[in-house]
Short mmCIF file of C-alpha atoms and ligand atoms in Angstrom, two decimals:
data_model
loop_
_atom_site.label_atom_id
_atom_site.label_comp_id
_atom_site.label_asym_id
_atom_site.label_seq_id
_atom_site.Cartn_x
_atom_site.Cartn_y
_atom_site.Cartn_z
CA MET A 1 -73.89 61.44 93.27
CA GLN A 2 -74.85 58.37 91.28
CA SER A 3 -77.75 56.38 92.52
CA ASN A 4 -77.10 52.76 93.04
CA SER A 5 -80.33 51.54 91.52
CA HIS A 6 -81.29 50.76 87.91
CA THR A 7 -84.14 52.82 86.38
CA GLN A 8 -87.94 52.46 86.16
CA ASP A 9 -89.78 54.75 83.86
CA ALA A 10 -92.87 56.12 85.50
CA SER A 11 -93.22 59.15 83.21
CA PRO A 12 -96.89 59.99 82.14
CA VAL A 13 -97.66 59.60 78.37
CA SER A 14 -99.52 62.04 76.28
CA GLY A 15 -103.27 61.60 76.69
CA GLU A 16 -102.93 59.82 79.96
CA THR A 17 -104.49 62.81 81.97
CA ALA A 18 -107.34 63.08 79.47
CA ALA A 19 -110.40 60.82 79.44
CA PRO A 20 -109.86 57.32 81.06
CA MET A 21 -109.04 54.46 78.62
CA HIS A 22 -110.82 51.19 78.49
CA ALA A 23 -109.22 48.03 77.06
CA ILE A 24 -112.45 47.11 75.14
CA ASP A 25 -112.38 50.39 73.22
CA VAL A 26 -108.69 49.72 72.10
CA ILE A 27 -109.50 46.09 71.22
CA ARG A 28 -112.39 47.29 69.08
CA LYS A 29 -110.32 49.99 67.27
CA LYS A 30 -107.71 47.37 66.35
CA ARG A 31 -110.29 44.82 65.36
CA ASP A 32 -111.73 47.45 63.03
CA ARG A 33 -108.33 48.10 61.43
CA GLY A 34 -107.69 51.32 63.21
CA SER A 35 -104.33 52.73 64.04
CA LEU A 36 -103.53 52.89 67.84
CA SER A 37 -102.08 55.90 69.51
CA GLU A 38 -98.98 55.74 71.51
CA ALA A 39 -101.01 56.36 74.70
CA GLU A 40 -103.34 53.46 73.78
CA ILE A 41 -100.43 51.05 73.20
CA ARG A 42 -98.77 52.19 76.47
CA PHE A 43 -102.05 51.70 78.27
CA MET A 44 -102.34 48.06 77.06
CA VAL A 45 -98.78 47.38 77.74
CA ARG A 46 -98.87 48.71 81.37
CA GLY A 47 -101.94 46.77 81.88
CA ALA A 48 -100.27 43.60 80.95
CA ALA A 49 -97.24 44.33 83.06
CA SER A 50 -99.30 44.87 86.02
CA GLU A 51 -101.93 42.26 85.10
CA SER A 52 -104.66 44.72 85.60
CA ILE A 53 -106.20 44.13 82.25
CA PRO A 54 -107.72 40.51 82.16
CA MET A 55 -105.92 37.94 80.02
CA GLU A 56 -109.10 37.36 77.72
CA GLN A 57 -108.88 41.14 76.77
CA LEU A 58 -105.08 40.98 76.21
CA SER A 59 -105.56 37.82 74.21
CA ALA A 60 -108.25 39.43 71.99
CA TRP A 61 -105.99 42.44 71.58
CA LEU A 62 -103.00 40.32 70.47
CA MET A 63 -105.28 38.46 68.02
CA ALA A 64 -106.55 41.70 66.48
CA CYS A 65 -102.89 42.85 66.17
CA TRP A 66 -101.93 39.57 64.67
CA LEU A 67 -104.87 39.72 62.16
CA ASN A 68 -104.73 43.30 61.24
CA GLY A 69 -100.99 44.03 61.66
CA LEU A 70 -99.27 46.87 63.21
CA ALA A 71 -98.03 49.96 61.38
CA LEU A 72 -94.34 51.04 61.79
CA GLU A 73 -95.31 53.67 64.22
CA GLU A 74 -97.41 51.29 66.28
CA ILE A 75 -94.52 48.86 66.34
CA ARG A 76 -92.09 51.61 67.54
CA ALA A 77 -94.57 52.61 70.32
CA LEU A 78 -95.18 48.96 71.36
CA THR A 79 -91.33 48.36 71.55
CA VAL A 80 -90.65 51.40 73.51
CA ALA A 81 -93.76 50.85 75.95
CA MET A 82 -92.52 47.30 76.42
CA ARG A 83 -88.97 48.30 77.14
CA ASP A 84 -90.15 50.69 79.68
CA SER A 85 -92.56 48.36 81.41
CA GLY A 86 -90.10 47.51 84.20
CA VAL A 87 -86.70 48.18 85.47
CA LYS A 88 -84.04 49.13 83.00
CA PHE A 89 -80.26 48.49 83.15
CA ASP A 90 -78.54 51.85 83.56
CA SER A 91 -75.64 51.50 81.07
CA SER A 92 -74.65 55.05 81.46
CA ARG A 93 -72.85 54.21 84.62
CA LEU A 94 -70.47 51.81 82.58
CA GLU A 95 -68.89 54.95 81.09
CA LYS A 96 -68.23 52.92 77.89
CA VAL A 97 -70.14 52.41 74.67
CA THR A 98 -72.55 49.43 75.11
CA VAL A 99 -73.07 47.06 72.28
CA ASP A 100 -74.75 43.77 71.91
CA LYS A 101 -75.66 41.08 69.40
CA HIS A 102 -78.89 39.18 69.08
CA SER A 103 -79.36 36.08 66.96
CA THR A 104 -82.83 34.75 65.82
CA GLY A 105 -81.59 31.31 66.87
CA GLY A 106 -80.08 28.36 65.24
CA VAL A 107 -78.21 25.18 65.56
CA GLY A 108 -74.55 25.18 66.88
CA ASP A 109 -74.97 28.96 66.98
CA LYS A 110 -72.32 29.89 69.64
CA THR A 111 -71.19 33.36 68.22
CA SER A 112 -72.05 35.09 71.57
CA PHE A 113 -69.06 33.19 73.18
CA LEU A 114 -66.91 34.88 70.62
CA VAL A 115 -68.25 38.19 69.83
CA ALA A 116 -68.89 39.32 73.54
CA PRO A 117 -65.35 38.79 74.58
CA ILE A 118 -63.95 40.24 71.26
CA ALA A 119 -65.97 43.41 71.58
CA ALA A 120 -64.93 43.68 75.19
CA ALA A 121 -61.40 43.37 74.18
CA CYS A 122 -61.78 46.13 71.65
CA GLY A 123 -62.74 48.46 74.54
CA LEU A 124 -66.51 48.11 74.39
CA ALA A 125 -69.06 47.20 77.10
CA VAL A 126 -71.37 44.11 76.27
CA PRO A 127 -74.31 43.83 78.66
CA MET A 128 -75.72 40.53 77.10
CA ILE A 129 -79.02 39.26 78.39
CA SER A 130 -79.60 35.98 76.76
CA GLY A 131 -82.15 33.09 76.53
CA ARG A 132 -82.45 29.34 77.00
CA ALA A 133 -82.94 26.56 74.49
CA LEU A 134 -86.21 26.85 72.73
CA GLY A 135 -87.60 24.34 70.45
CA HIS A 136 -84.95 23.13 67.96
CA THR A 137 -82.59 25.87 68.79
CA GLY A 138 -79.94 25.88 71.50
CA GLY A 139 -79.73 28.37 74.37
CA THR A 140 -76.67 30.47 75.36
CA LEU A 141 -77.52 30.24 79.01
CA ASP A 142 -77.78 26.48 78.99
CA LYS A 143 -74.41 26.16 77.25
CA LEU A 144 -72.76 28.47 79.71
CA GLU A 145 -74.15 26.56 82.71
CA ALA A 146 -72.22 23.51 81.56
CA ILE A 147 -69.22 25.36 83.09
CA PRO A 148 -69.22 24.31 86.84
CA GLY A 149 -70.36 27.11 89.04
CA TYR A 150 -71.31 29.51 86.30
CA ARG A 151 -74.15 31.69 87.51
CA THR A 152 -76.57 33.25 84.89
CA ALA A 153 -78.98 34.75 87.36
CA LEU A 154 -77.25 37.83 88.47
CA THR A 155 -78.82 40.91 90.05
CA LEU A 156 -78.46 44.05 87.93
CA GLU A 157 -75.94 45.35 90.30
CA GLU A 158 -73.79 42.07 90.06
CA PHE A 159 -74.30 42.31 86.25
CA GLU A 160 -72.92 45.82 86.21
CA ALA A 161 -70.00 44.79 88.38
CA VAL A 162 -68.93 41.95 86.00
CA ILE A 163 -69.16 44.37 83.04
CA VAL A 164 -67.03 46.93 84.83
CA GLU A 165 -64.51 44.25 85.64
CA CYS A 166 -64.37 42.20 82.39
CA GLY A 167 -66.11 44.28 79.73
CA ALA A 168 -68.85 41.73 79.30
CA ALA A 169 -71.32 39.66 81.15
CA ILE A 170 -73.83 37.06 79.77
CA VAL A 171 -76.89 36.59 82.05
CA SER A 172 -80.60 35.56 82.16
CA GLN A 173 -83.42 38.09 82.15
CA THR A 174 -84.41 39.34 85.65
CA PRO A 175 -88.14 39.17 86.58
CA ALA A 176 -88.21 42.86 86.92
CA LEU A 177 -86.88 43.59 83.35
CA VAL A 178 -89.61 43.91 80.64
CA PRO A 179 -92.42 42.30 82.62
CA ALA A 180 -94.88 43.03 79.87
CA ASP A 181 -93.07 40.59 77.48
CA ARG A 182 -93.27 37.79 80.04
CA VAL A 183 -97.03 38.26 80.25
CA LEU A 184 -97.63 38.81 76.40
CA TYR A 185 -95.23 36.27 75.25
CA ALA A 186 -96.77 33.53 77.42
CA LEU A 187 -100.21 34.50 76.13
CA ARG A 188 -98.97 34.59 72.41
CA ASP A 189 -97.75 31.15 72.91
CA ARG A 190 -101.15 29.92 73.93
CA THR A 191 -103.27 31.92 71.61
CA GLY A 192 -101.58 31.27 68.26
CA THR A 193 -100.29 34.86 68.06
CA VAL A 194 -96.51 34.35 67.97
CA GLU A 195 -95.89 34.57 64.23
CA SER A 196 -96.55 38.28 63.86
CA PRO A 197 -93.75 40.42 62.53
CA GLY A 198 -94.67 43.42 64.68
CA LEU A 199 -95.16 41.34 67.86
CA ILE A 200 -91.93 39.51 67.45
CA CYS A 201 -89.97 42.74 66.64
CA ALA A 202 -91.31 44.47 69.80
CA SER A 203 -90.81 41.39 71.98
CA ILE A 204 -87.16 40.92 70.88
CA LEU A 205 -86.12 44.50 70.81
CA SER A 206 -87.76 45.55 74.10
CA LYS A 207 -85.57 43.06 76.01
CA LYS A 208 -82.46 44.15 74.23
CA LEU A 209 -83.13 47.81 74.50
CA ALA A 210 -83.97 47.50 78.24
CA ALA A 211 -80.20 46.75 78.58
CA GLY A 212 -79.51 50.34 77.56
CA LEU A 213 -77.70 49.66 74.38
CA ASN A 214 -75.97 52.11 72.25
CA ALA A 215 -75.47 49.71 69.28
CA LEU A 216 -77.00 46.28 68.29
CA VAL A 217 -76.10 43.85 65.65
CA LEU A 218 -78.88 41.49 64.59
CA ASP A 219 -77.99 38.01 63.22
CA VAL A 220 -81.19 37.03 61.23
CA LYS A 221 -80.92 33.43 60.22
CA THR A 222 -82.17 32.05 56.84
CA GLY A 223 -82.39 28.66 55.45
CA SER A 224 -83.56 25.15 56.74
CA GLY A 225 -82.67 25.84 60.32
CA ALA A 226 -84.15 29.35 60.72
CA PHE A 227 -86.99 30.52 62.88
CA LEU A 228 -88.60 32.10 59.87
CA ARG A 229 -88.39 29.74 56.94
CA LYS A 230 -89.50 32.08 54.23
CA ARG A 231 -86.79 34.44 52.99
CA GLU A 232 -89.07 37.42 52.52
CA ASP A 233 -90.35 37.00 56.14
CA ALA A 234 -86.79 36.99 57.48
CA ASP A 235 -85.93 40.05 55.40
CA TYR A 236 -89.07 41.93 56.51
CA LEU A 237 -88.42 41.08 60.08
CA ALA A 238 -84.76 42.20 59.86
CA ALA A 239 -85.66 45.44 58.25
CA LEU A 240 -88.47 46.10 60.82
CA MET A 241 -86.22 45.53 63.80
CA VAL A 242 -83.36 47.68 62.30
CA ALA A 243 -85.81 50.55 61.61
CA THR A 244 -87.49 50.23 64.97
CA ALA A 245 -84.37 50.07 67.01
CA GLU A 246 -82.84 53.06 65.26
CA ALA A 247 -86.12 54.96 65.77
CA ALA A 248 -85.73 54.22 69.55
CA GLY A 249 -82.13 55.54 69.48
CA THR A 250 -79.85 52.45 69.07
CA ARG A 251 -77.62 52.09 66.03
CA THR A 252 -78.59 48.91 64.56
CA VAL A 253 -77.72 46.69 61.56
CA ALA A 254 -79.12 43.15 60.75
CA VAL A 255 -76.91 40.68 58.92
CA MET A 256 -78.82 37.96 57.08
CA THR A 257 -76.78 34.68 57.59
CA ASP A 258 -77.06 31.10 56.55
CA MET A 259 -78.50 28.42 58.71
CA SER A 260 -78.84 25.73 56.02
CA GLN A 261 -76.33 23.64 58.16
CA PRO A 262 -75.28 23.83 61.81
CA LEU A 263 -72.69 26.62 62.43
CA GLY A 264 -69.41 24.99 63.22
CA HIS A 265 -68.92 21.44 63.96
CA ALA A 266 -70.49 21.22 67.47
CA ALA A 267 -74.10 21.48 68.57
CA GLY A 268 -74.97 20.86 72.31
CA ASN A 269 -73.93 22.41 75.46
CA TRP A 270 -70.33 21.81 76.73
CA ILE A 271 -69.06 20.79 73.32
CA GLU A 272 -70.12 24.19 71.85
CA LEU A 273 -68.06 25.94 74.54
CA VAL A 274 -65.01 23.84 73.69
CA GLU A 275 -65.24 24.74 69.97
CA SER A 276 -65.56 28.44 70.87
CA VAL A 277 -62.50 28.41 73.30
CA ASP A 278 -60.51 26.71 70.53
CA LEU A 279 -61.29 29.66 68.21
CA LEU A 280 -60.57 32.19 70.98
CA SER A 281 -57.33 30.44 71.52
CA GLY A 282 -56.35 31.21 67.96
CA LYS A 283 -56.80 27.67 66.61
CA ARG A 284 -58.44 27.22 63.09
CA PRO A 285 -60.04 23.85 62.72
CA SER A 286 -61.54 23.60 59.22
CA GLN A 287 -64.79 22.51 60.47
CA SER A 288 -65.09 25.79 62.44
CA GLU A 289 -64.21 28.29 59.73
CA ASP A 290 -67.80 29.40 59.16
CA LEU A 291 -68.21 30.07 62.82
CA ARG A 292 -65.05 31.98 62.94
CA GLU A 293 -65.81 33.95 59.87
CA LEU A 294 -69.42 34.76 61.06
CA SER A 295 -68.23 35.75 64.52
CA LEU A 296 -65.70 38.23 62.99
CA ILE A 297 -68.30 39.64 60.63
CA LEU A 298 -70.72 40.18 63.53
CA ALA A 299 -68.01 41.49 65.90
CA GLY A 300 -66.63 43.75 63.12
CA TRP A 301 -69.97 45.46 62.93
CA MET A 302 -70.35 45.74 66.59
CA VAL A 303 -66.82 47.39 66.83
CA TYR A 304 -67.73 49.77 63.88
CA LEU A 305 -71.14 50.72 65.35
CA GLY A 306 -69.54 51.12 68.76
CA GLY A 307 -67.24 53.70 67.35
CA LYS A 308 -64.03 51.76 67.66
CA ALA A 309 -63.37 51.41 63.90
CA SER A 310 -64.13 53.61 60.81
CA SER A 311 -65.78 50.74 58.92
CA ALA A 312 -67.13 47.22 59.56
CA GLU A 313 -64.08 45.99 57.62
CA GLU A 314 -61.68 47.71 59.88
CA GLY A 315 -63.74 46.40 62.79
CA TYR A 316 -63.30 42.84 61.45
CA GLY A 317 -59.55 43.33 61.33
CA LYS A 318 -59.56 44.63 64.94
CA ALA A 319 -61.69 41.65 65.98
CA GLU A 320 -59.30 39.26 64.31
CA THR A 321 -56.34 40.72 66.32
CA THR A 322 -57.96 39.89 69.55
CA LEU A 323 -58.22 36.19 68.49
CA ARG A 324 -54.54 36.20 67.47
CA ASP A 325 -53.12 38.12 70.47
CA GLY A 326 -55.22 36.18 73.12
CA SER A 327 -57.01 39.28 74.40
CA ALA A 328 -60.48 38.01 73.66
CA LEU A 329 -59.76 34.54 75.31
CA LYS A 330 -58.45 36.58 78.44
CA HIS A 331 -61.79 38.56 78.52
CA PHE A 332 -63.80 35.38 78.13
CA TYR A 333 -62.07 33.56 81.00
CA ALA A 334 -62.36 36.76 83.22
CA MET A 335 -66.14 36.85 82.58
CA VAL A 336 -66.57 33.14 83.27
CA ALA A 337 -64.58 33.52 86.56
CA ALA A 338 -66.40 36.72 87.61
CA GLN A 339 -69.76 34.81 87.18
CA GLY A 340 -68.54 31.98 89.25
CA GLY A 341 -67.45 29.59 86.65
CA ASP A 342 -64.47 27.24 86.98
CA VAL A 343 -62.22 28.00 84.00
CA SER A 344 -60.05 25.00 84.88
CA ALA A 345 -62.63 22.93 83.21
CA PHE A 346 -61.13 24.12 79.95
CA ASP A 347 -57.66 22.83 80.86
CA ASP A 348 -58.78 19.26 79.83
CA PRO A 349 -61.99 19.72 77.95
CA ALA A 350 -62.12 16.13 76.78
CA GLY A 351 -61.65 14.79 80.28
CA PHE A 352 -64.21 17.13 81.54
CA HIS A 353 -66.73 15.72 78.89
CA LYS A 354 -68.70 12.83 80.34
CA PRO A 355 -71.70 11.96 78.26
CA GLY A 356 -73.73 8.96 79.33
CA ALA A 357 -73.49 7.32 76.04
CA THR A 358 -71.44 7.89 72.77
CA PHE A 359 -72.27 6.74 69.22
CA VAL A 360 -70.39 7.25 65.95
CA LEU A 361 -72.87 7.40 63.15
CA LYS A 362 -71.49 6.23 59.81
CA ALA A 363 -72.67 7.02 56.29
CA LYS A 364 -74.87 4.31 54.61
CA GLN A 365 -74.23 5.79 51.20
CA THR A 366 -71.71 7.47 48.97
CA GLY A 367 -72.17 10.95 47.49
CA TRP A 368 -72.24 14.57 48.20
CA ILE A 369 -74.22 16.02 51.03
CA ALA A 370 -76.39 18.17 48.98
CA ALA A 371 -78.84 19.36 51.68
CA MET A 372 -79.44 19.36 55.40
CA ASP A 373 -82.70 19.84 57.24
CA THR A 374 -81.05 21.78 60.02
CA THR A 375 -84.35 22.03 62.06
CA ALA A 376 -84.35 18.15 62.16
CA LEU A 377 -80.75 18.14 63.29
CA GLY A 378 -81.66 20.61 65.98
CA TRP A 379 -84.33 18.48 67.10
CA ALA A 380 -81.76 15.51 67.18
CA VAL A 381 -79.53 17.57 69.59
CA GLN A 382 -82.55 18.31 71.83
CA ARG A 383 -83.67 14.65 71.99
CA LEU A 384 -80.21 13.60 72.95
CA GLY A 385 -80.80 15.59 76.17
CA ALA A 386 -79.05 18.74 75.31
CA GLY A 387 -82.47 20.74 75.01
CA ARG A 388 -85.81 20.66 76.82
CA GLU A 389 -89.17 19.74 75.88
CA LYS A 390 -90.98 21.88 78.43
CA ALA A 391 -89.97 25.15 80.02
CA GLY A 392 -88.08 24.55 83.36
CA GLU A 393 -86.88 21.10 82.62
CA PRO A 394 -83.18 20.39 83.16
CA VAL A 395 -80.67 19.96 80.21
CA ASP A 396 -77.64 17.65 79.93
CA ALA A 397 -74.40 19.60 79.81
CA HIS A 398 -72.66 16.76 78.06
CA ALA A 399 -75.22 15.98 75.36
CA GLY A 400 -74.87 16.98 71.74
CA ILE A 401 -73.49 16.27 68.32
CA ASP A 402 -70.21 16.75 66.72
CA PHE A 403 -70.62 16.86 63.06
CA HIS A 404 -67.76 15.48 60.96
CA LYS A 405 -69.20 16.38 57.54
CA ARG A 406 -70.76 19.54 56.13
CA ARG A 407 -73.04 20.48 53.29
CA GLY A 408 -71.15 20.09 50.09
CA ASP A 409 -68.71 17.46 51.41
CA PHE A 410 -68.22 14.19 49.39
CA VAL A 411 -68.84 11.18 51.70
CA THR A 412 -67.99 7.52 51.11
CA ALA A 413 -70.19 4.78 52.84
CA GLY A 414 -68.78 3.87 56.16
CA GLU A 415 -67.22 7.14 56.85
CA PRO A 416 -68.23 8.75 60.24
CA LEU A 417 -70.86 11.48 59.64
CA ALA A 418 -71.31 12.57 63.32
CA THR A 419 -70.62 11.60 66.90
CA LEU A 420 -73.74 11.72 69.20
CA TYR A 421 -73.40 12.29 72.91
CA ALA A 422 -76.55 11.27 74.77
CA THR A 423 -77.61 11.28 78.48
CA ASN A 424 -78.19 7.39 78.09
CA GLU A 425 -78.30 4.88 75.41
CA SER A 426 -82.04 4.75 75.29
CA LEU A 427 -81.98 8.36 73.80
CA LEU A 428 -79.86 7.47 70.86
CA ALA A 429 -82.28 5.82 68.34
CA GLU A 430 -84.55 8.78 67.64
CA PRO A 431 -81.67 11.22 66.90
CA ILE A 432 -79.94 8.69 64.85
CA ALA A 433 -83.25 8.49 62.59
CA LEU A 434 -83.58 12.20 62.66
CA ILE A 435 -80.08 12.81 61.32
CA GLU A 436 -80.29 10.13 58.63
CA GLY A 437 -83.57 11.59 57.46
CA ALA A 438 -82.13 15.13 57.50
CA LEU A 439 -79.34 14.57 55.04
CA THR A 440 -79.88 14.60 51.31
CA PHE A 441 -77.33 12.79 49.28
CA SER A 442 -76.52 13.57 45.68
CA GLY A 443 -74.47 12.47 42.76
CA VAL A 444 -73.53 16.07 42.12
CA ALA A 445 -71.97 18.74 44.38
CA PRO A 446 -74.47 21.37 45.47
CA GLU A 447 -73.97 25.11 44.82
CA ALA A 448 -72.17 26.93 47.69
CA VAL A 449 -74.48 29.05 49.82
CA MET A 450 -73.17 32.43 50.94
CA LEU A 451 -72.61 32.72 54.76
CA VAL A 452 -73.84 36.36 54.67
CA SER A 453 -76.37 37.16 51.98
CA ARG A 454 -77.36 40.73 52.98
CA VAL A 455 -76.94 43.50 55.50
CA PHE A 456 -79.62 45.97 56.41
CA THR A 457 -78.24 49.26 57.71
CA ARG A 458 -80.76 51.95 58.78
CA ASP A 459 -81.14 53.47 55.32
CA GLU A 460 -81.50 50.03 53.56
CA ALA A 461 -84.07 48.92 56.16
CA VAL A 462 -86.04 52.16 55.65
CA ALA A 463 -85.93 51.83 51.88
CA PHE A 464 -87.06 48.23 52.07
CA LEU A 465 -89.95 48.97 54.29
CA GLY A 466 -91.04 51.73 52.04
CA ALA A 467 -91.06 49.44 48.99
CA VAL A 468 -93.12 46.67 50.54
N1 URA B 1 -88.06 35.63 70.55
C1 URA B 1 -88.68 36.40 71.38
O1 URA B 1 -88.05 36.82 72.27
N2 URA B 1 -89.84 36.95 71.08
C2 URA B 1 -90.45 36.51 69.98
O2 URA B 1 -91.69 37.08 69.75
C3 URA B 1 -89.99 35.49 69.16
C4 URA B 1 -88.79 34.96 69.38
#
């Protein structure tokens, strides 16, 4: 008979029964550029999760890892140890292939609301554990919570029940899942050790792999709104994550995608859901074409890696069918309702949208929009009330920006550039200045930027890492 609980790995590691370990020895070894064994890494991770290793020793160890780097084998061991540091979601009980997508974050990035129901409509299971707004980037959970009643904090049993019923669920991380990351990430944030490819890779993948995924598609952003600004850093992280997830047994690709302007026309909370539902309903607003195309490319890879198509191109076609025949929208509404959300809010999306203040920003000059500082645009969205300054602060469901112009558009002075929705009038001035400063006008049209510039499959990732 099946057990009703999700799993916790308490298996011993090699070397665990040998001589006792001491955090100071592991720190000194890494400080002196040594390679840590799997047992040493698991010892540190378990000590973080149980908080039995003091924070000063964990901090020193993280800094040694940051300064001296981690080899591929160390990163794989760290990822697996972190994945196994708490309860894991037992996806085998779903009796379907499980797939997910992870994005490194951006502005107006709402592909989760499309790819999760599309993959579900193609017969796959999507156990999506998502995050909140962070810095200039929006958060999937904050957006979903704009729907009245939508619950993101489900137990693993409720999570499983929603996936069984609807094919997909989008929830927050539970405290029992990957506890090591909660401790280590908070420490990294306070000790200047966030920006380490190995630590980032293990942090992201451990949370994704704890959901028991068979396949994973990574959307790694590049350009002015990306978390990693330098292209070579983004490529390296992408290849690292693909090689590491594959070594841990999950079929994975990374798609390098453009974030040199917001994705689609809406950036905020409720307004991003409305744009997504428009596309799920089969509409094709021209300002949302990039969002539609990227969602179909990512979903195409999910469908292919999940074994429902013989290529990513065939997967794209199957994904597109679910937008045309309404099956993706049906899955989305079923998931929202199963998580307590009131889908009737989408009957009159404009009527439901009640921002405290609205302002139409008009162009002061004529010319082509040659470039956008998308990070600044993300901060503008946050300052309108859609994001938060400190963890735990509430966000405004109705705040955000509707962009009327895109990079490469010709604009005449006086034309509307964007509509801003704020919690109140006093929050408008700073975002207006941010948007005006973020747009570069030119007398010549800029060159087009490719939406997808590269895809790392396992073989390409391994070859890339071998060459650097
Ligand atoms: N997101 C994560 O979850 N972890 C990191 O280290 C960086 C971004």
